[in-house]
Amino acid sequence: IAADGQELVKFGQIIAKHCLDKRCSTELLCATQQTHTISSQLGIVARVKAVTAESKSSSELLVSNARNLIQAVLHLLKAAEAACVKGLRQPLPDSEEEEVAAFCRQWRKKLLWHRAKESLNSDRDELGLRKTRARAEPTLTALVQEQSPQAKH
């Protein structure tokens, strides 16, 4: 889990580097730093727990750190979504950064398609406001879960 957290840190750093909006880039860098710190802490706690006797407090600390990492990753992905919506500079071709940008463009395309489809919905409530369907907008979190090798098992 800690190693996966570090992979998402790299993902966030790449998006922040290519983000067109300075504020979104700054927020994303803060989220990546928080995720990096918590991921490192989780790795340390896991290594210590592996060499020490089984204790309830060390197990609780491990679970608590894992929960904190999940929350930090969710924050990182929300910040990455905002950066992707604002737009990304084109990275160098045939690089890891190009792969990340392509992944983000794929998500943004799904999001824009979803929003366009929703805007065509003519259902209105009693105030004349457009009703939205129960289907939520696509998120980077969902797309990351779809791409995850563990999600396929």
PDB file of C-alpha atoms in Angstrom:
ATOM      1  CA  ILE A   1       0.000   0.000   0.000  1.00  0.00           C
ATOM      2  CA  ALA A   2       2.816   2.367   0.863  1.00  0.00           C
ATOM      3  CA  ALA A   3       4.529   1.664  -2.473  1.00  0.00           C
ATOM      4  CA  ASP A   4       1.273   2.337  -4.335  1.00  0.00           C
ATOM      5  CA  GLY A   5       1.045   5.634  -2.460  1.00  0.00           C
ATOM      6  CA  GLN A   6       4.477   6.561  -3.803  1.00  0.00           C
ATOM      7  CA  GLU A   7       3.331   5.746  -7.362  1.00  0.00           C
ATOM      8  CA  LEU A   8       0.429   8.139  -6.945  1.00  0.00           C
ATOM      9  CA  VAL A   9       2.851  10.766  -5.656  1.00  0.00           C
ATOM     10  CA  LYS A  10       4.780  10.481  -8.952  1.00  0.00           C
ATOM     11  CA  PHE A  11       1.464  10.713 -10.841  1.00  0.00           C
ATOM     12  CA  GLY A  12       0.524  13.892  -8.946  1.00  0.00           C
ATOM     13  CA  GLN A  13       3.950  15.466  -9.461  1.00  0.00           C
ATOM     14  CA  ILE A  14       3.750  14.903 -13.216  1.00  0.00           C
ATOM     15  CA  ILE A  15       0.314  16.479 -13.447  1.00  0.00           C
ATOM     16  CA  ALA A  16       1.391  19.424 -11.269  1.00  0.00           C
ATOM     17  CA  LYS A  17       4.446  19.973 -13.499  1.00  0.00           C
ATOM     18  CA  HIS A  18       2.268  20.226 -16.618  1.00  0.00           C
ATOM     19  CA  CYS A  19      -0.763  21.998 -15.132  1.00  0.00           C
ATOM     20  CA  LEU A  20      -1.628  25.308 -16.787  1.00  0.00           C
ATOM     21  CA  ASP A  21      -3.188  26.783 -13.626  1.00  0.00           C
ATOM     22  CA  LYS A  22      -0.672  27.852 -10.950  1.00  0.00           C
ATOM     23  CA  ARG A  23      -3.162  27.571  -8.078  1.00  0.00           C
ATOM     24  CA  CYS A  24      -4.199  24.033  -9.048  1.00  0.00           C
ATOM     25  CA  SER A  25      -0.556  23.072  -9.447  1.00  0.00           C
ATOM     26  CA  THR A  26       0.275  24.385  -5.970  1.00  0.00           C
ATOM     27  CA  GLU A  27      -2.677  22.561  -4.392  1.00  0.00           C
ATOM     28  CA  LEU A  28      -1.683  19.358  -6.160  1.00  0.00           C
ATOM     29  CA  LEU A  29       1.934  19.658  -4.996  1.00  0.00           C
ATOM     30  CA  CYS A  30       0.720  20.083  -1.401  1.00  0.00           C
ATOM     31  CA  ALA A  31      -1.453  16.980  -1.772  1.00  0.00           C
ATOM     32  CA  THR A  32       1.444  14.988  -3.229  1.00  0.00           C
ATOM     33  CA  GLN A  33       3.715  16.051  -0.365  1.00  0.00           C
ATOM     34  CA  GLN A  34       1.115  14.985   2.201  1.00  0.00           C
ATOM     35  CA  THR A  35       0.627  11.650   0.425  1.00  0.00           C
ATOM     36  CA  HIS A  36       4.404  11.128   0.256  1.00  0.00           C
ATOM     37  CA  THR A  37       4.790  11.792   3.985  1.00  0.00           C
ATOM     38  CA  ILE A  38       1.959   9.480   5.018  1.00  0.00           C
ATOM     39  CA  SER A  39       3.093   6.782   2.594  1.00  0.00           C
ATOM     40  CA  SER A  40       6.618   6.942   4.048  1.00  0.00           C
ATOM     41  CA  GLN A  41       5.220   6.738   7.582  1.00  0.00           C
ATOM     42  CA  LEU A  42       3.144   3.709   6.638  1.00  0.00           C
ATOM     43  CA  GLY A  43       6.208   2.011   5.170  1.00  0.00           C
ATOM     44  CA  ILE A  44       8.189   2.627   8.353  1.00  0.00           C
ATOM     45  CA  VAL A  45       5.386   1.396  10.607  1.00  0.00           C
ATOM     46  CA  ALA A  46       4.961  -1.727   8.455  1.00  0.00           C
ATOM     47  CA  ARG A  47       8.695  -2.529   8.622  1.00  0.00           C
ATOM     48  CA  VAL A  48       8.786  -2.012  12.389  1.00  0.00           C
ATOM     49  CA  LYS A  49       5.693  -4.171  12.861  1.00  0.00           C
ATOM     50  CA  ALA A  50       7.242  -6.924  10.730  1.00  0.00           C
ATOM     51  CA  VAL A  51      10.244  -7.280  13.082  1.00  0.00           C
ATOM     52  CA  THR A  52       8.483  -6.778  16.423  1.00  0.00           C
ATOM     53  CA  ALA A  53       6.143  -8.978  18.375  1.00  0.00           C
ATOM     54  CA  GLU A  54       2.456  -8.862  17.535  1.00  0.00           C
ATOM     55  CA  SER A  55       0.742  -6.108  19.520  1.00  0.00           C
ATOM     56  CA  LYS A  56      -2.677  -4.551  19.352  1.00  0.00           C
ATOM     57  CA  SER A  57      -1.290  -1.012  19.429  1.00  0.00           C
ATOM     58  CA  SER A  58       1.070  -1.602  16.488  1.00  0.00           C
ATOM     59  CA  SER A  59      -1.772  -3.144  14.470  1.00  0.00           C
ATOM     60  CA  GLU A  60      -3.996  -0.171  15.265  1.00  0.00           C
ATOM     61  CA  LEU A  61      -1.231   2.228  14.243  1.00  0.00           C
ATOM     62  CA  LEU A  62      -0.768   0.373  10.965  1.00  0.00           C
ATOM     63  CA  VAL A  63      -4.505   0.489  10.183  1.00  0.00           C
ATOM     64  CA  SER A  64      -4.702   4.158  11.176  1.00  0.00           C
ATOM     65  CA  ASN A  65      -1.803   5.048   8.871  1.00  0.00           C
ATOM     66  CA  ALA A  66      -3.382   3.081   6.011  1.00  0.00           C
ATOM     67  CA  ARG A  67      -6.654   4.996   6.480  1.00  0.00           C
ATOM     68  CA  ASN A  68      -4.769   8.289   6.523  1.00  0.00           C
ATOM     69  CA  LEU A  69      -3.026   7.304   3.293  1.00  0.00           C
ATOM     70  CA  ILE A  70      -6.345   6.505   1.638  1.00  0.00           C
ATOM     71  CA  GLN A  71      -7.677   9.940   2.606  1.00  0.00           C
ATOM     72  CA  ALA A  72      -4.519  11.642   1.342  1.00  0.00           C
ATOM     73  CA  VAL A  73      -4.721   9.753  -1.969  1.00  0.00           C
ATOM     74  CA  LEU A  74      -8.368  10.770  -2.406  1.00  0.00           C
ATOM     75  CA  HIS A  75      -7.368  14.405  -1.802  1.00  0.00           C
ATOM     76  CA  LEU A  76      -4.520  14.047  -4.310  1.00  0.00           C
ATOM     77  CA  LEU A  77      -6.883  12.617  -6.948  1.00  0.00           C
ATOM     78  CA  LYS A  78      -9.423  15.423  -6.414  1.00  0.00           C
ATOM     79  CA  ALA A  79      -6.637  17.996  -6.835  1.00  0.00           C
ATOM     80  CA  ALA A  80      -5.460  16.141  -9.962  1.00  0.00           C
ATOM     81  CA  GLU A  81      -9.000  16.283 -11.355  1.00  0.00           C
ATOM     82  CA  ALA A  82      -9.081  20.048 -10.880  1.00  0.00           C
ATOM     83  CA  ALA A  83      -5.706  20.396 -12.597  1.00  0.00           C
ATOM     84  CA  CYS A  84      -6.822  18.229 -15.516  1.00  0.00           C
ATOM     85  CA  VAL A  85     -10.016  20.230 -15.978  1.00  0.00           C
ATOM     86  CA  LYS A  86      -7.970  23.458 -16.092  1.00  0.00           C
ATOM     87  CA  GLY A  87      -5.695  21.908 -18.711  1.00  0.00           C
ATOM     88  CA  LEU A  88      -2.245  20.401 -19.066  1.00  0.00           C
ATOM     89  CA  ARG A  89       0.752  21.357 -21.178  1.00  0.00           C
ATOM     90  CA  GLN A  90       1.810  18.722 -23.693  1.00  0.00           C
ATOM     91  CA  PRO A  91       4.731  16.686 -22.301  1.00  0.00           C
ATOM     92  CA  LEU A  92       7.540  15.222 -24.373  1.00  0.00           C
ATOM     93  CA  PRO A  93       6.450  12.308 -26.579  1.00  0.00           C
ATOM     94  CA  ASP A  94       7.304   8.722 -25.614  1.00  0.00           C
ATOM     95  CA  SER A  95       7.788   9.517 -21.936  1.00  0.00           C
ATOM     96  CA  GLU A  96       6.122   8.474 -18.704  1.00  0.00           C
ATOM     97  CA  GLU A  97       4.746  11.996 -18.564  1.00  0.00           C
ATOM     98  CA  GLU A  98       3.064  11.500 -21.955  1.00  0.00           C
ATOM     99  CA  GLU A  99       1.449   8.323 -20.632  1.00  0.00           C
ATOM    100  CA  VAL A 100       0.081  10.194 -17.591  1.00  0.00           C
ATOM    101  CA  ALA A 101      -1.176  13.043 -19.794  1.00  0.00           C
ATOM    102  CA  ALA A 102      -2.930  10.559 -22.098  1.00  0.00           C
ATOM    103  CA  PHE A 103      -4.585   8.932 -19.088  1.00  0.00           C
ATOM    104  CA  CYS A 104      -5.780  12.356 -17.896  1.00  0.00           C
ATOM    105  CA  ARG A 105      -7.037  13.315 -21.367  1.00  0.00           C
ATOM    106  CA  GLN A 106      -8.999  10.061 -21.483  1.00  0.00           C
ATOM    107  CA  TRP A 107     -10.648  10.894 -18.140  1.00  0.00           C
ATOM    108  CA  ARG A 108     -11.319  14.528 -19.134  1.00  0.00           C
ATOM    109  CA  LYS A 109     -12.931  13.369 -22.382  1.00  0.00           C
ATOM    110  CA  LYS A 110     -15.244  11.057 -20.401  1.00  0.00           C
ATOM    111  CA  LEU A 111     -16.087  13.900 -18.015  1.00  0.00           C
ATOM    112  CA  LEU A 112     -16.866  16.387 -20.790  1.00  0.00           C
ATOM    113  CA  TRP A 113     -18.936  13.786 -22.644  1.00  0.00           C
ATOM    114  CA  HIS A 114     -20.886  13.065 -19.450  1.00  0.00           C
ATOM    115  CA  ARG A 115     -21.509  16.783 -18.829  1.00  0.00           C
ATOM    116  CA  ALA A 116     -22.633  17.337 -22.436  1.00  0.00           C
ATOM    117  CA  LYS A 117     -25.023  14.404 -22.175  1.00  0.00           C
ATOM    118  CA  GLU A 118     -26.388  15.708 -18.868  1.00  0.00           C
ATOM    119  CA  SER A 119     -26.903  19.212 -20.293  1.00  0.00           C
ATOM    120  CA  LEU A 120     -29.152  17.751 -22.992  1.00  0.00           C
ATOM    121  CA  ASN A 121     -31.389  16.280 -20.306  1.00  0.00           C
ATOM    122  CA  SER A 122     -34.635  18.237 -20.554  1.00  0.00           C
ATOM    123  CA  ASP A 123     -36.101  17.081 -17.233  1.00  0.00           C
ATOM    124  CA  ARG A 124     -36.892  20.136 -15.122  1.00  0.00           C
ATOM    125  CA  ASP A 125     -38.142  20.472 -11.580  1.00  0.00           C
ATOM    126  CA  GLU A 126     -40.946  22.731 -10.370  1.00  0.00           C
ATOM    127  CA  LEU A 127     -38.568  25.726 -10.307  1.00  0.00           C
ATOM    128  CA  GLY A 128     -37.479  25.155 -13.905  1.00  0.00           C
ATOM    129  CA  LEU A 129     -34.039  23.913 -12.913  1.00  0.00           C
ATOM    130  CA  ARG A 130     -32.543  21.021 -14.837  1.00  0.00           C
ATOM    131  CA  LYS A 131     -32.662  17.754 -12.925  1.00  0.00           C
ATOM    132  CA  THR A 132     -29.564  15.623 -12.947  1.00  0.00           C
ATOM    133  CA  ARG A 133     -29.703  11.888 -13.185  1.00  0.00           C
ATOM    134  CA  ALA A 134     -28.529   9.657 -10.397  1.00  0.00           C
ATOM    135  CA  ARG A 135     -25.381   8.802 -12.365  1.00  0.00           C
ATOM    136  CA  ALA A 136     -22.361  10.547 -10.947  1.00  0.00           C
ATOM    137  CA  GLU A 137     -19.702  12.229 -13.063  1.00  0.00           C
ATOM    138  CA  PRO A 138     -16.661  10.110 -13.926  1.00  0.00           C
ATOM    139  CA  THR A 139     -13.800  10.602 -11.491  1.00  0.00           C
ATOM    140  CA  LEU A 140     -10.070   9.966 -11.677  1.00  0.00           C
ATOM    141  CA  THR A 141     -10.477   7.731  -8.639  1.00  0.00           C
ATOM    142  CA  ALA A 142     -12.836   5.431 -10.548  1.00  0.00           C
ATOM    143  CA  LEU A 143     -10.565   5.435 -13.602  1.00  0.00           C
ATOM    144  CA  VAL A 144      -7.519   4.588 -11.450  1.00  0.00           C
ATOM    145  CA  GLN A 145      -9.477   1.706  -9.909  1.00  0.00           C
ATOM    146  CA  GLU A 146     -10.425   0.448 -13.390  1.00  0.00           C
ATOM    147  CA  GLN A 147      -6.766   0.511 -14.471  1.00  0.00           C
ATOM    148  CA  SER A 148      -5.485  -1.149 -11.276  1.00  0.00           C
ATOM    149  CA  PRO A 149      -4.284  -4.742 -11.790  1.00  0.00           C
ATOM    150  CA  GLN A 150      -5.764  -5.685  -8.382  1.00  0.00           C
ATOM    151  CA  ALA A 151      -9.215  -4.424  -9.441  1.00  0.00           C
ATOM    152  CA  LYS A 152      -9.284  -7.084 -12.185  1.00  0.00           C
ATOM    153  CA  HIS A 153      -9.161  -9.994  -9.735  1.00  0.00           C
TER     154      HIS A 153
END
